[in-house]
Amino acid sequence: MRRSWTGILAAKKIRPYQTFYFSFSWMLAVSQGFFLAYLISKGYSNTAIGWILAINTITGIAGQIGTGILCDWLKKMKSIFIIWVVLLSAVTLLLYTVELLPLFITAVIAVSFFQSALIGLIDSWIIETDEEVKSRFGEIRAFGSLGFGISMIVTGGILSITGYWLVPYLFFLFALLLLAVIRTLENPSSKQAAPEIKAKDLFRILQNRRFLWLNWIYILFYMLLGMIGMYTVLLIEQGGGTAFHIGLFTALVAFSEIPMFFLARTLVSRWTHMSILLAAILFMLLRIAVLFFFQDVTVLILSGVLQGITMPLFMTASKQLTDDVAAPGYRTTMQMVSIAAYLGIGGGITSALAGWLSDTFTIQTALIGYTGLNIFAAAAAVLYLMKYYKPVRQKEMQEELPL
């Protein structure tokens, strides 16, 4: 075991990508990790917060899909990533400084566009570099969780003292550090010939039954995940928690993911990716039960460790399942469409729905409804497993577009 962990940390080929993911996640945590707490501090109702988060996530669809198409067309993923980081830094300053609602919503839309695109783009960067780096995705992604967790603790402690006005300036500082890291990396698409992207090909991709079914499962899963994240923060706030407590919860969520990401290669050698996805969905029932029966702030914070099972399983399985059905020349686009689907549609629906349900009824009543949604998601995964799923070896990963 000791030799294995030493090898993971010392592997020269993946070390730059671990640093890349660590730096990116550290920067992302500064703004994304405290956005919900920032909205609560401004006095918005749960319903209003839900709609703002819905706008935030749904707008990300355009960022995900548009950026994916742009990268597949230009084969300039590194350049696009750098430009998006610079633009995101600029609009983050607007988000945390404007008071007029129209300007605030405009800033929410802009931040969502670039932020969602970058979240999907960094995964595609790892997946498309080469087969060795791709096979170590879990080990690389673990450093993202590490960076996010440490950043949440450090930033949460600072913001508890200074307030949220400091967020955009911290974000800008860590964006500069991220750009310094990116400078040493190679563009993952530089050696590939740019395909001629046609509208009819994109339409055919979206007609692929396997691809569509997978994305519906992803959307249902992310609706559950978004609800749990939102309700946990709301319950911590209602229990008297501060920005530090929210930061501690989010940090625990991130840290708990690390061991499972390191075990990803072992898991996929013993279980199919579809079985791993189904396990992630079923485990969400336990997370719902914890929120239903416990409202103590300490217990709510500790419940973050359960993320260490659900999210790594989902990430490990969904990336490979999508890549299994990806059409040659459209891998980035199809990965980004999937991310846009579950982050944008799934996250957007659950943000608006969760906020409205908690205001109209209670959080406990809403959790009963989400339990039914959890069972439905599990049933959809089982049906896909029976009807469509066929384990695909690395050399056989080619898309069968619908006739």
PDB file of C-alpha atoms in Angstrom, residues 127-385:
ATOM      1  CA  ILE A 127      -9.695  12.500 -20.452  1.00  0.00           C
ATOM      2  CA  GLU A 128      -8.270  13.541 -23.841  1.00  0.00           C
ATOM      3  CA  THR A 129      -4.577  13.869 -22.972  1.00  0.00           C
ATOM      4  CA  ASP A 130      -3.736  10.177 -23.483  1.00  0.00           C
ATOM      5  CA  GLU A 131      -4.819   6.743 -22.282  1.00  0.00           C
ATOM      6  CA  GLU A 132      -2.379   6.615 -19.351  1.00  0.00           C
ATOM      7  CA  VAL A 133      -3.444   9.984 -17.951  1.00  0.00           C
ATOM      8  CA  LYS A 134      -7.087   9.099 -18.596  1.00  0.00           C
ATOM      9  CA  SER A 135      -6.725   5.832 -16.659  1.00  0.00           C
ATOM     10  CA  ARG A 136      -5.433   7.823 -13.671  1.00  0.00           C
ATOM     11  CA  PHE A 137      -8.385  10.239 -13.715  1.00  0.00           C
ATOM     12  CA  GLY A 138      -9.500   9.295 -10.203  1.00  0.00           C
ATOM     13  CA  GLU A 139      -6.043   9.885  -8.741  1.00  0.00           C
ATOM     14  CA  ILE A 140      -5.803  13.260 -10.487  1.00  0.00           C
ATOM     15  CA  ARG A 141      -9.342  14.259  -9.504  1.00  0.00           C
ATOM     16  CA  ALA A 142      -8.534  13.464  -5.863  1.00  0.00           C
ATOM     17  CA  PHE A 143      -6.158  16.421  -5.812  1.00  0.00           C
ATOM     18  CA  GLY A 144      -9.047  18.603  -6.926  1.00  0.00           C
ATOM     19  CA  SER A 145     -10.980  17.538  -3.845  1.00  0.00           C
ATOM     20  CA  LEU A 146      -7.902  18.205  -1.711  1.00  0.00           C
ATOM     21  CA  GLY A 147      -7.488  21.720  -3.113  1.00  0.00           C
ATOM     22  CA  PHE A 148     -11.190  22.499  -2.781  1.00  0.00           C
ATOM     23  CA  GLY A 149     -11.286  21.284   0.818  1.00  0.00           C
ATOM     24  CA  ILE A 150      -8.228  23.197   2.013  1.00  0.00           C
ATOM     25  CA  SER A 151      -9.418  26.326   0.224  1.00  0.00           C
ATOM     26  CA  MET A 152     -12.849  26.098   1.859  1.00  0.00           C
ATOM     27  CA  ILE A 153     -11.331  25.942   5.354  1.00  0.00           C
ATOM     28  CA  VAL A 154      -8.854  28.767   4.732  1.00  0.00           C
ATOM     29  CA  THR A 155     -11.310  30.966   2.832  1.00  0.00           C
ATOM     30  CA  GLY A 156     -14.147  30.258   5.275  1.00  0.00           C
ATOM     31  CA  GLY A 157     -11.995  31.370   8.187  1.00  0.00           C
ATOM     32  CA  ILE A 158     -10.950  34.553   6.380  1.00  0.00           C
ATOM     33  CA  LEU A 159     -14.474  35.459   5.241  1.00  0.00           C
ATOM     34  CA  SER A 160     -15.864  34.934   8.747  1.00  0.00           C
ATOM     35  CA  ILE A 161     -13.620  37.846   9.760  1.00  0.00           C
ATOM     36  CA  THR A 162     -13.683  40.098   6.690  1.00  0.00           C
ATOM     37  CA  GLY A 163     -17.054  39.410   5.074  1.00  0.00           C
ATOM     38  CA  TYR A 164     -17.768  38.486   1.453  1.00  0.00           C
ATOM     39  CA  TRP A 165     -16.354  41.673  -0.104  1.00  0.00           C
ATOM     40  CA  LEU A 166     -12.930  39.984  -0.206  1.00  0.00           C
ATOM     41  CA  VAL A 167     -14.072  37.067  -2.414  1.00  0.00           C
ATOM     42  CA  PRO A 168     -13.302  38.565  -5.875  1.00  0.00           C
ATOM     43  CA  TYR A 169      -9.830  39.701  -4.818  1.00  0.00           C
ATOM     44  CA  LEU A 170      -8.915  36.300  -3.417  1.00  0.00           C
ATOM     45  CA  PHE A 171     -10.313  34.733  -6.582  1.00  0.00           C
ATOM     46  CA  PHE A 172      -8.123  36.961  -8.774  1.00  0.00           C
ATOM     47  CA  LEU A 173      -5.012  36.061  -6.760  1.00  0.00           C
ATOM     48  CA  PHE A 174      -5.562  32.313  -7.105  1.00  0.00           C
ATOM     49  CA  ALA A 175      -6.494  32.705 -10.780  1.00  0.00           C
ATOM     50  CA  LEU A 176      -3.010  34.140 -11.392  1.00  0.00           C
ATOM     51  CA  LEU A 177      -1.460  31.117  -9.670  1.00  0.00           C
ATOM     52  CA  LEU A 178      -3.603  28.783 -11.797  1.00  0.00           C
ATOM     53  CA  LEU A 179      -2.471  30.484 -15.006  1.00  0.00           C
ATOM     54  CA  ALA A 180       1.149  29.963 -13.957  1.00  0.00           C
ATOM     55  CA  VAL A 181       0.447  26.232 -13.582  1.00  0.00           C
ATOM     56  CA  ILE A 182      -1.370  25.986 -16.933  1.00  0.00           C
ATOM     57  CA  ARG A 183       1.581  27.567 -18.734  1.00  0.00           C
ATOM     58  CA  THR A 184       3.607  24.338 -18.372  1.00  0.00           C
ATOM     59  CA  LEU A 185       0.900  22.011 -19.738  1.00  0.00           C
ATOM     60  CA  GLU A 186       0.499  20.843 -23.311  1.00  0.00           C
ATOM     61  CA  ASN A 187      -2.687  21.458 -25.271  1.00  0.00           C
ATOM     62  CA  PRO A 188      -4.417  18.025 -25.263  1.00  0.00           C
ATOM     63  CA  SER A 189      -5.886  18.452 -28.749  1.00  0.00           C
ATOM     64  CA  SER A 190      -2.819  19.847 -30.508  1.00  0.00           C
ATOM     65  CA  LYS A 191      -1.942  16.577 -32.257  1.00  0.00           C
ATOM     66  CA  GLN A 192      -5.428  15.880 -33.603  1.00  0.00           C
ATOM     67  CA  ALA A 193      -6.813  17.069 -36.906  1.00  0.00           C
ATOM     68  CA  ALA A 194      -9.769  19.378 -36.459  1.00  0.00           C
ATOM     69  CA  PRO A 195     -12.965  17.748 -37.784  1.00  0.00           C
ATOM     70  CA  GLU A 196     -15.475  19.595 -39.872  1.00  0.00           C
ATOM     71  CA  ILE A 197     -18.318  20.159 -37.414  1.00  0.00           C
ATOM     72  CA  LYS A 198     -21.724  20.120 -39.048  1.00  0.00           C
ATOM     73  CA  ALA A 199     -25.072  20.935 -37.479  1.00  0.00           C
ATOM     74  CA  LYS A 200     -26.581  17.666 -38.725  1.00  0.00           C
ATOM     75  CA  ASP A 201     -23.847  15.680 -36.937  1.00  0.00           C
ATOM     76  CA  LEU A 202     -24.597  17.439 -33.655  1.00  0.00           C
ATOM     77  CA  PHE A 203     -28.292  16.675 -34.143  1.00  0.00           C
ATOM     78  CA  ARG A 204     -27.500  13.007 -34.718  1.00  0.00           C
ATOM     79  CA  ILE A 205     -25.412  12.921 -31.549  1.00  0.00           C
ATOM     80  CA  LEU A 206     -28.385  14.175 -29.561  1.00  0.00           C
ATOM     81  CA  GLN A 207     -30.527  11.409 -31.108  1.00  0.00           C
ATOM     82  CA  ASN A 208     -28.261   8.677 -29.753  1.00  0.00           C
ATOM     83  CA  ARG A 209     -30.517   6.666 -27.422  1.00  0.00           C
ATOM     84  CA  ARG A 210     -27.711   5.401 -25.201  1.00  0.00           C
ATOM     85  CA  PHE A 211     -26.302   8.909 -24.818  1.00  0.00           C
ATOM     86  CA  LEU A 212     -29.710  10.414 -24.043  1.00  0.00           C
ATOM     87  CA  TRP A 213     -30.648   7.716 -21.535  1.00  0.00           C
ATOM     88  CA  LEU A 214     -27.356   8.114 -19.705  1.00  0.00           C
ATOM     89  CA  ASN A 215     -27.865  11.846 -19.490  1.00  0.00           C
ATOM     90  CA  TRP A 216     -31.351  11.459 -18.026  1.00  0.00           C
ATOM     91  CA  ILE A 217     -29.827   9.277 -15.304  1.00  0.00           C
ATOM     92  CA  TYR A 218     -27.114  11.881 -14.710  1.00  0.00           C
ATOM     93  CA  ILE A 219     -29.741  14.627 -14.439  1.00  0.00           C
ATOM     94  CA  LEU A 220     -31.776  12.690 -11.863  1.00  0.00           C
ATOM     95  CA  PHE A 221     -28.649  11.968  -9.827  1.00  0.00           C
ATOM     96  CA  TYR A 222     -27.574  15.590  -9.839  1.00  0.00           C
ATOM     97  CA  MET A 223     -31.042  16.736  -8.804  1.00  0.00           C
ATOM     98  CA  LEU A 224     -30.581  14.613  -5.693  1.00  0.00           C
ATOM     99  CA  LEU A 225     -27.027  15.812  -5.132  1.00  0.00           C
ATOM    100  CA  GLY A 226     -27.966  19.480  -5.524  1.00  0.00           C
ATOM    101  CA  MET A 227     -30.896  19.119  -3.141  1.00  0.00           C
ATOM    102  CA  ILE A 228     -28.714  17.544  -0.457  1.00  0.00           C
ATOM    103  CA  GLY A 229     -26.083  20.252  -0.781  1.00  0.00           C
ATOM    104  CA  MET A 230     -28.626  23.083  -0.652  1.00  0.00           C
ATOM    105  CA  TYR A 231     -30.667  21.675   2.236  1.00  0.00           C
ATOM    106  CA  THR A 232     -27.584  20.877   4.310  1.00  0.00           C
ATOM    107  CA  VAL A 233     -26.354  24.474   4.047  1.00  0.00           C
ATOM    108  CA  LEU A 234     -29.842  25.821   4.829  1.00  0.00           C
ATOM    109  CA  LEU A 235     -30.140  23.557   7.878  1.00  0.00           C
ATOM    110  CA  ILE A 236     -26.686  24.593   9.095  1.00  0.00           C
ATOM    111  CA  GLU A 237     -27.709  28.252   8.761  1.00  0.00           C
ATOM    112  CA  GLN A 238     -31.012  27.596  10.564  1.00  0.00           C
ATOM    113  CA  GLY A 239     -29.099  25.857  13.341  1.00  0.00           C
ATOM    114  CA  GLY A 240     -26.947  28.932  13.959  1.00  0.00           C
ATOM    115  CA  GLY A 241     -23.975  28.017  11.780  1.00  0.00           C
ATOM    116  CA  THR A 242     -21.637  30.636  10.271  1.00  0.00           C
ATOM    117  CA  ALA A 243     -19.569  30.893   7.083  1.00  0.00           C
ATOM    118  CA  PHE A 244     -16.858  28.967   8.922  1.00  0.00           C
ATOM    119  CA  HIS A 245     -19.248  26.061   9.638  1.00  0.00           C
ATOM    120  CA  ILE A 246     -20.383  26.017   5.999  1.00  0.00           C
ATOM    121  CA  GLY A 247     -16.757  26.082   4.904  1.00  0.00           C
ATOM    122  CA  LEU A 248     -15.977  23.235   7.291  1.00  0.00           C
ATOM    123  CA  PHE A 249     -18.862  21.156   5.905  1.00  0.00           C
ATOM    124  CA  THR A 250     -17.816  21.776   2.300  1.00  0.00           C
ATOM    125  CA  ALA A 251     -14.193  21.023   3.144  1.00  0.00           C
ATOM    126  CA  LEU A 252     -15.213  17.740   4.752  1.00  0.00           C
ATOM    127  CA  VAL A 253     -17.211  16.940   1.618  1.00  0.00           C
ATOM    128  CA  ALA A 254     -14.125  17.538  -0.516  1.00  0.00           C
ATOM    129  CA  PHE A 255     -11.647  15.701   1.730  1.00  0.00           C
ATOM    130  CA  SER A 256     -13.915  12.672   2.004  1.00  0.00           C
ATOM    131  CA  GLU A 257     -13.796  12.213  -1.779  1.00  0.00           C
ATOM    132  CA  ILE A 258     -10.029  11.735  -1.880  1.00  0.00           C
ATOM    133  CA  PRO A 259      -9.708   8.063  -0.729  1.00  0.00           C
ATOM    134  CA  MET A 260     -12.443   6.875  -3.083  1.00  0.00           C
ATOM    135  CA  PHE A 261     -10.898   8.677  -6.060  1.00  0.00           C
ATOM    136  CA  PHE A 262      -7.599   6.929  -5.330  1.00  0.00           C
ATOM    137  CA  LEU A 263      -9.455   3.609  -5.240  1.00  0.00           C
ATOM    138  CA  ALA A 264     -11.174   4.287  -8.571  1.00  0.00           C
ATOM    139  CA  ARG A 265      -8.845   2.088 -10.623  1.00  0.00           C
ATOM    140  CA  THR A 266      -9.366  -0.820  -8.228  1.00  0.00           C
ATOM    141  CA  LEU A 267     -13.138  -0.397  -8.376  1.00  0.00           C
ATOM    142  CA  VAL A 268     -13.339  -0.398 -12.174  1.00  0.00           C
ATOM    143  CA  SER A 269     -11.189  -3.529 -12.318  1.00  0.00           C
ATOM    144  CA  ARG A 270     -13.774  -5.393 -10.238  1.00  0.00           C
ATOM    145  CA  TRP A 271     -17.071  -3.761 -11.179  1.00  0.00           C
ATOM    146  CA  THR A 272     -18.582  -2.442 -14.379  1.00  0.00           C
ATOM    147  CA  HIS A 273     -19.008   1.309 -14.705  1.00  0.00           C
ATOM    148  CA  MET A 274     -22.783   0.910 -14.788  1.00  0.00           C
ATOM    149  CA  SER A 275     -22.751  -1.020 -11.513  1.00  0.00           C
ATOM    150  CA  ILE A 276     -20.668   1.743  -9.941  1.00  0.00           C
ATOM    151  CA  LEU A 277     -23.162   4.378 -11.126  1.00  0.00           C
ATOM    152  CA  LEU A 278     -26.069   2.373  -9.701  1.00  0.00           C
ATOM    153  CA  ALA A 279     -24.265   2.079  -6.349  1.00  0.00           C
ATOM    154  CA  ALA A 280     -23.831   5.873  -6.249  1.00  0.00           C
ATOM    155  CA  ILE A 281     -27.553   6.383  -6.858  1.00  0.00           C
ATOM    156  CA  LEU A 282     -28.624   3.893  -4.185  1.00  0.00           C
ATOM    157  CA  PHE A 283     -26.254   5.388  -1.620  1.00  0.00           C
ATOM    158  CA  MET A 284     -28.058   8.735  -1.973  1.00  0.00           C
ATOM    159  CA  LEU A 285     -30.917   7.191   0.036  1.00  0.00           C
ATOM    160  CA  LEU A 286     -28.680   7.153   3.106  1.00  0.00           C
ATOM    161  CA  ARG A 287     -27.796  10.825   2.628  1.00  0.00           C
ATOM    162  CA  ILE A 288     -31.489  11.733   2.404  1.00  0.00           C
ATOM    163  CA  ALA A 289     -32.201   9.758   5.589  1.00  0.00           C
ATOM    164  CA  VAL A 290     -29.516  11.671   7.508  1.00  0.00           C
ATOM    165  CA  LEU A 291     -31.054  15.030   6.559  1.00  0.00           C
ATOM    166  CA  PHE A 292     -34.538  13.787   7.426  1.00  0.00           C
ATOM    167  CA  PHE A 293     -33.720  12.541  10.924  1.00  0.00           C
ATOM    168  CA  PHE A 294     -30.942  14.900  12.090  1.00  0.00           C
ATOM    169  CA  GLN A 295     -30.820  18.709  12.307  1.00  0.00           C
ATOM    170  CA  ASP A 296     -27.917  19.151  14.738  1.00  0.00           C
ATOM    171  CA  VAL A 297     -25.197  21.354  13.183  1.00  0.00           C
ATOM    172  CA  THR A 298     -22.400  18.981  14.182  1.00  0.00           C
ATOM    173  CA  VAL A 299     -24.157  15.982  12.640  1.00  0.00           C
ATOM    174  CA  LEU A 300     -24.941  17.972   9.486  1.00  0.00           C
ATOM    175  CA  ILE A 301     -21.294  18.953   9.106  1.00  0.00           C
ATOM    176  CA  LEU A 302     -20.156  15.362   9.665  1.00  0.00           C
ATOM    177  CA  SER A 303     -22.681  14.130   7.080  1.00  0.00           C
ATOM    178  CA  GLY A 304     -20.365  15.605   4.478  1.00  0.00           C
ATOM    179  CA  VAL A 305     -18.225  12.454   4.683  1.00  0.00           C
ATOM    180  CA  LEU A 306     -20.979  10.569   2.832  1.00  0.00           C
ATOM    181  CA  GLN A 307     -20.100  12.628  -0.240  1.00  0.00           C
ATOM    182  CA  GLY A 308     -16.879  10.633  -0.271  1.00  0.00           C
ATOM    183  CA  ILE A 309     -18.800   7.669  -1.618  1.00  0.00           C
ATOM    184  CA  THR A 310     -21.505   9.137  -3.847  1.00  0.00           C
ATOM    185  CA  MET A 311     -19.604  11.762  -5.847  1.00  0.00           C
ATOM    186  CA  PRO A 312     -16.422   9.792  -6.686  1.00  0.00           C
ATOM    187  CA  LEU A 313     -18.510   6.814  -7.789  1.00  0.00           C
ATOM    188  CA  PHE A 314     -20.626   9.058 -10.007  1.00  0.00           C
ATOM    189  CA  MET A 315     -17.650  10.920 -11.498  1.00  0.00           C
ATOM    190  CA  THR A 316     -15.654   7.760 -12.187  1.00  0.00           C
ATOM    191  CA  ALA A 317     -18.588   5.985 -13.827  1.00  0.00           C
ATOM    192  CA  SER A 318     -20.166   8.860 -15.775  1.00  0.00           C
ATOM    193  CA  LYS A 319     -16.935  10.015 -17.458  1.00  0.00           C
ATOM    194  CA  GLN A 320     -16.205   6.545 -18.796  1.00  0.00           C
ATOM    195  CA  LEU A 321     -19.819   5.729 -19.713  1.00  0.00           C
ATOM    196  CA  THR A 322     -20.049   8.932 -21.754  1.00  0.00           C
ATOM    197  CA  ASP A 323     -16.684   8.271 -23.382  1.00  0.00           C
ATOM    198  CA  ASP A 324     -17.880   4.766 -24.306  1.00  0.00           C
ATOM    199  CA  VAL A 325     -20.626   6.212 -26.505  1.00  0.00           C
ATOM    200  CA  ALA A 326     -18.722   9.289 -27.742  1.00  0.00           C
ATOM    201  CA  ALA A 327     -18.491   9.774 -31.497  1.00  0.00           C
ATOM    202  CA  PRO A 328     -14.951  10.109 -32.924  1.00  0.00           C
ATOM    203  CA  GLY A 329     -14.090  13.797 -33.260  1.00  0.00           C
ATOM    204  CA  TYR A 330     -16.804  14.844 -30.801  1.00  0.00           C
ATOM    205  CA  ARG A 331     -15.453  13.569 -27.491  1.00  0.00           C
ATOM    206  CA  THR A 332     -15.109  17.002 -25.912  1.00  0.00           C
ATOM    207  CA  THR A 333     -18.522  18.095 -27.187  1.00  0.00           C
ATOM    208  CA  MET A 334     -20.292  14.995 -25.868  1.00  0.00           C
ATOM    209  CA  GLN A 335     -18.540  15.151 -22.488  1.00  0.00           C
ATOM    210  CA  MET A 336     -19.482  18.831 -22.212  1.00  0.00           C
ATOM    211  CA  VAL A 337     -23.087  18.151 -23.255  1.00  0.00           C
ATOM    212  CA  SER A 338     -23.333  15.550 -20.485  1.00  0.00           C
ATOM    213  CA  ILE A 339     -21.890  17.919 -17.905  1.00  0.00           C
ATOM    214  CA  ALA A 340     -24.211  20.668 -19.143  1.00  0.00           C
ATOM    215  CA  ALA A 341     -27.151  18.295 -18.786  1.00  0.00           C
ATOM    216  CA  TYR A 342     -26.589  17.274 -15.188  1.00  0.00           C
ATOM    217  CA  LEU A 343     -25.116  20.553 -13.963  1.00  0.00           C
ATOM    218  CA  GLY A 344     -27.451  22.817 -15.929  1.00  0.00           C
ATOM    219  CA  ILE A 345     -30.744  20.952 -16.194  1.00  0.00           C
ATOM    220  CA  GLY A 346     -30.416  18.771 -13.095  1.00  0.00           C
ATOM    221  CA  GLY A 347     -28.885  21.476 -10.944  1.00  0.00           C
ATOM    222  CA  GLY A 348     -31.229  24.161 -12.263  1.00  0.00           C
ATOM    223  CA  ILE A 349     -34.427  22.196 -11.696  1.00  0.00           C
ATOM    224  CA  THR A 350     -33.489  21.077  -8.216  1.00  0.00           C
ATOM    225  CA  SER A 351     -32.358  24.591  -7.182  1.00  0.00           C
ATOM    226  CA  ALA A 352     -35.729  26.115  -8.064  1.00  0.00           C
ATOM    227  CA  LEU A 353     -37.741  23.107  -6.874  1.00  0.00           C
ATOM    228  CA  ALA A 354     -35.870  22.619  -3.587  1.00  0.00           C
ATOM    229  CA  GLY A 355     -36.198  26.284  -2.656  1.00  0.00           C
ATOM    230  CA  TRP A 356     -39.920  26.405  -3.468  1.00  0.00           C
ATOM    231  CA  LEU A 357     -40.687  23.139  -1.644  1.00  0.00           C
ATOM    232  CA  SER A 358     -38.875  24.199   1.528  1.00  0.00           C
ATOM    233  CA  ASP A 359     -40.743  27.536   1.596  1.00  0.00           C
ATOM    234  CA  THR A 360     -44.150  26.092   0.661  1.00  0.00           C
ATOM    235  CA  PHE A 361     -43.960  22.980   2.838  1.00  0.00           C
ATOM    236  CA  THR A 362     -40.945  21.946   4.940  1.00  0.00           C
ATOM    237  CA  ILE A 363     -37.544  20.517   4.187  1.00  0.00           C
ATOM    238  CA  GLN A 364     -38.627  17.189   5.709  1.00  0.00           C
ATOM    239  CA  THR A 365     -41.673  17.029   3.413  1.00  0.00           C
ATOM    240  CA  ALA A 366     -39.486  17.817   0.410  1.00  0.00           C
ATOM    241  CA  LEU A 367     -37.105  15.021   1.387  1.00  0.00           C
ATOM    242  CA  ILE A 368     -39.945  12.502   1.145  1.00  0.00           C
ATOM    243  CA  GLY A 369     -40.552  13.592  -2.438  1.00  0.00           C
ATOM    244  CA  TYR A 370     -36.858  13.339  -3.248  1.00  0.00           C
ATOM    245  CA  THR A 371     -36.824   9.790  -1.871  1.00  0.00           C
ATOM    246  CA  GLY A 372     -39.299   8.866  -4.591  1.00  0.00           C
ATOM    247  CA  LEU A 373     -37.070  10.585  -7.164  1.00  0.00           C
ATOM    248  CA  ASN A 374     -34.114   8.570  -5.872  1.00  0.00           C
ATOM    249  CA  ILE A 375     -35.986   5.297  -6.394  1.00  0.00           C
ATOM    250  CA  PHE A 376     -36.992   6.411  -9.904  1.00  0.00           C
ATOM    251  CA  ALA A 377     -33.353   7.208 -10.765  1.00  0.00           C
ATOM    252  CA  ALA A 378     -32.269   3.760  -9.577  1.00  0.00           C
ATOM    253  CA  ALA A 379     -34.975   2.133 -11.717  1.00  0.00           C
ATOM    254  CA  ALA A 380     -33.808   4.103 -14.783  1.00  0.00           C
ATOM    255  CA  ALA A 381     -30.238   2.906 -14.204  1.00  0.00           C
ATOM    256  CA  VAL A 382     -31.364  -0.718 -13.898  1.00  0.00           C
ATOM    257  CA  LEU A 383     -33.358  -0.457 -17.138  1.00  0.00           C
ATOM    258  CA  TYR A 384     -30.354   0.993 -18.981  1.00  0.00           C
ATOM    259  CA  LEU A 385     -28.189  -1.790 -17.579  1.00  0.00           C
TER     260      LEU A 385
END
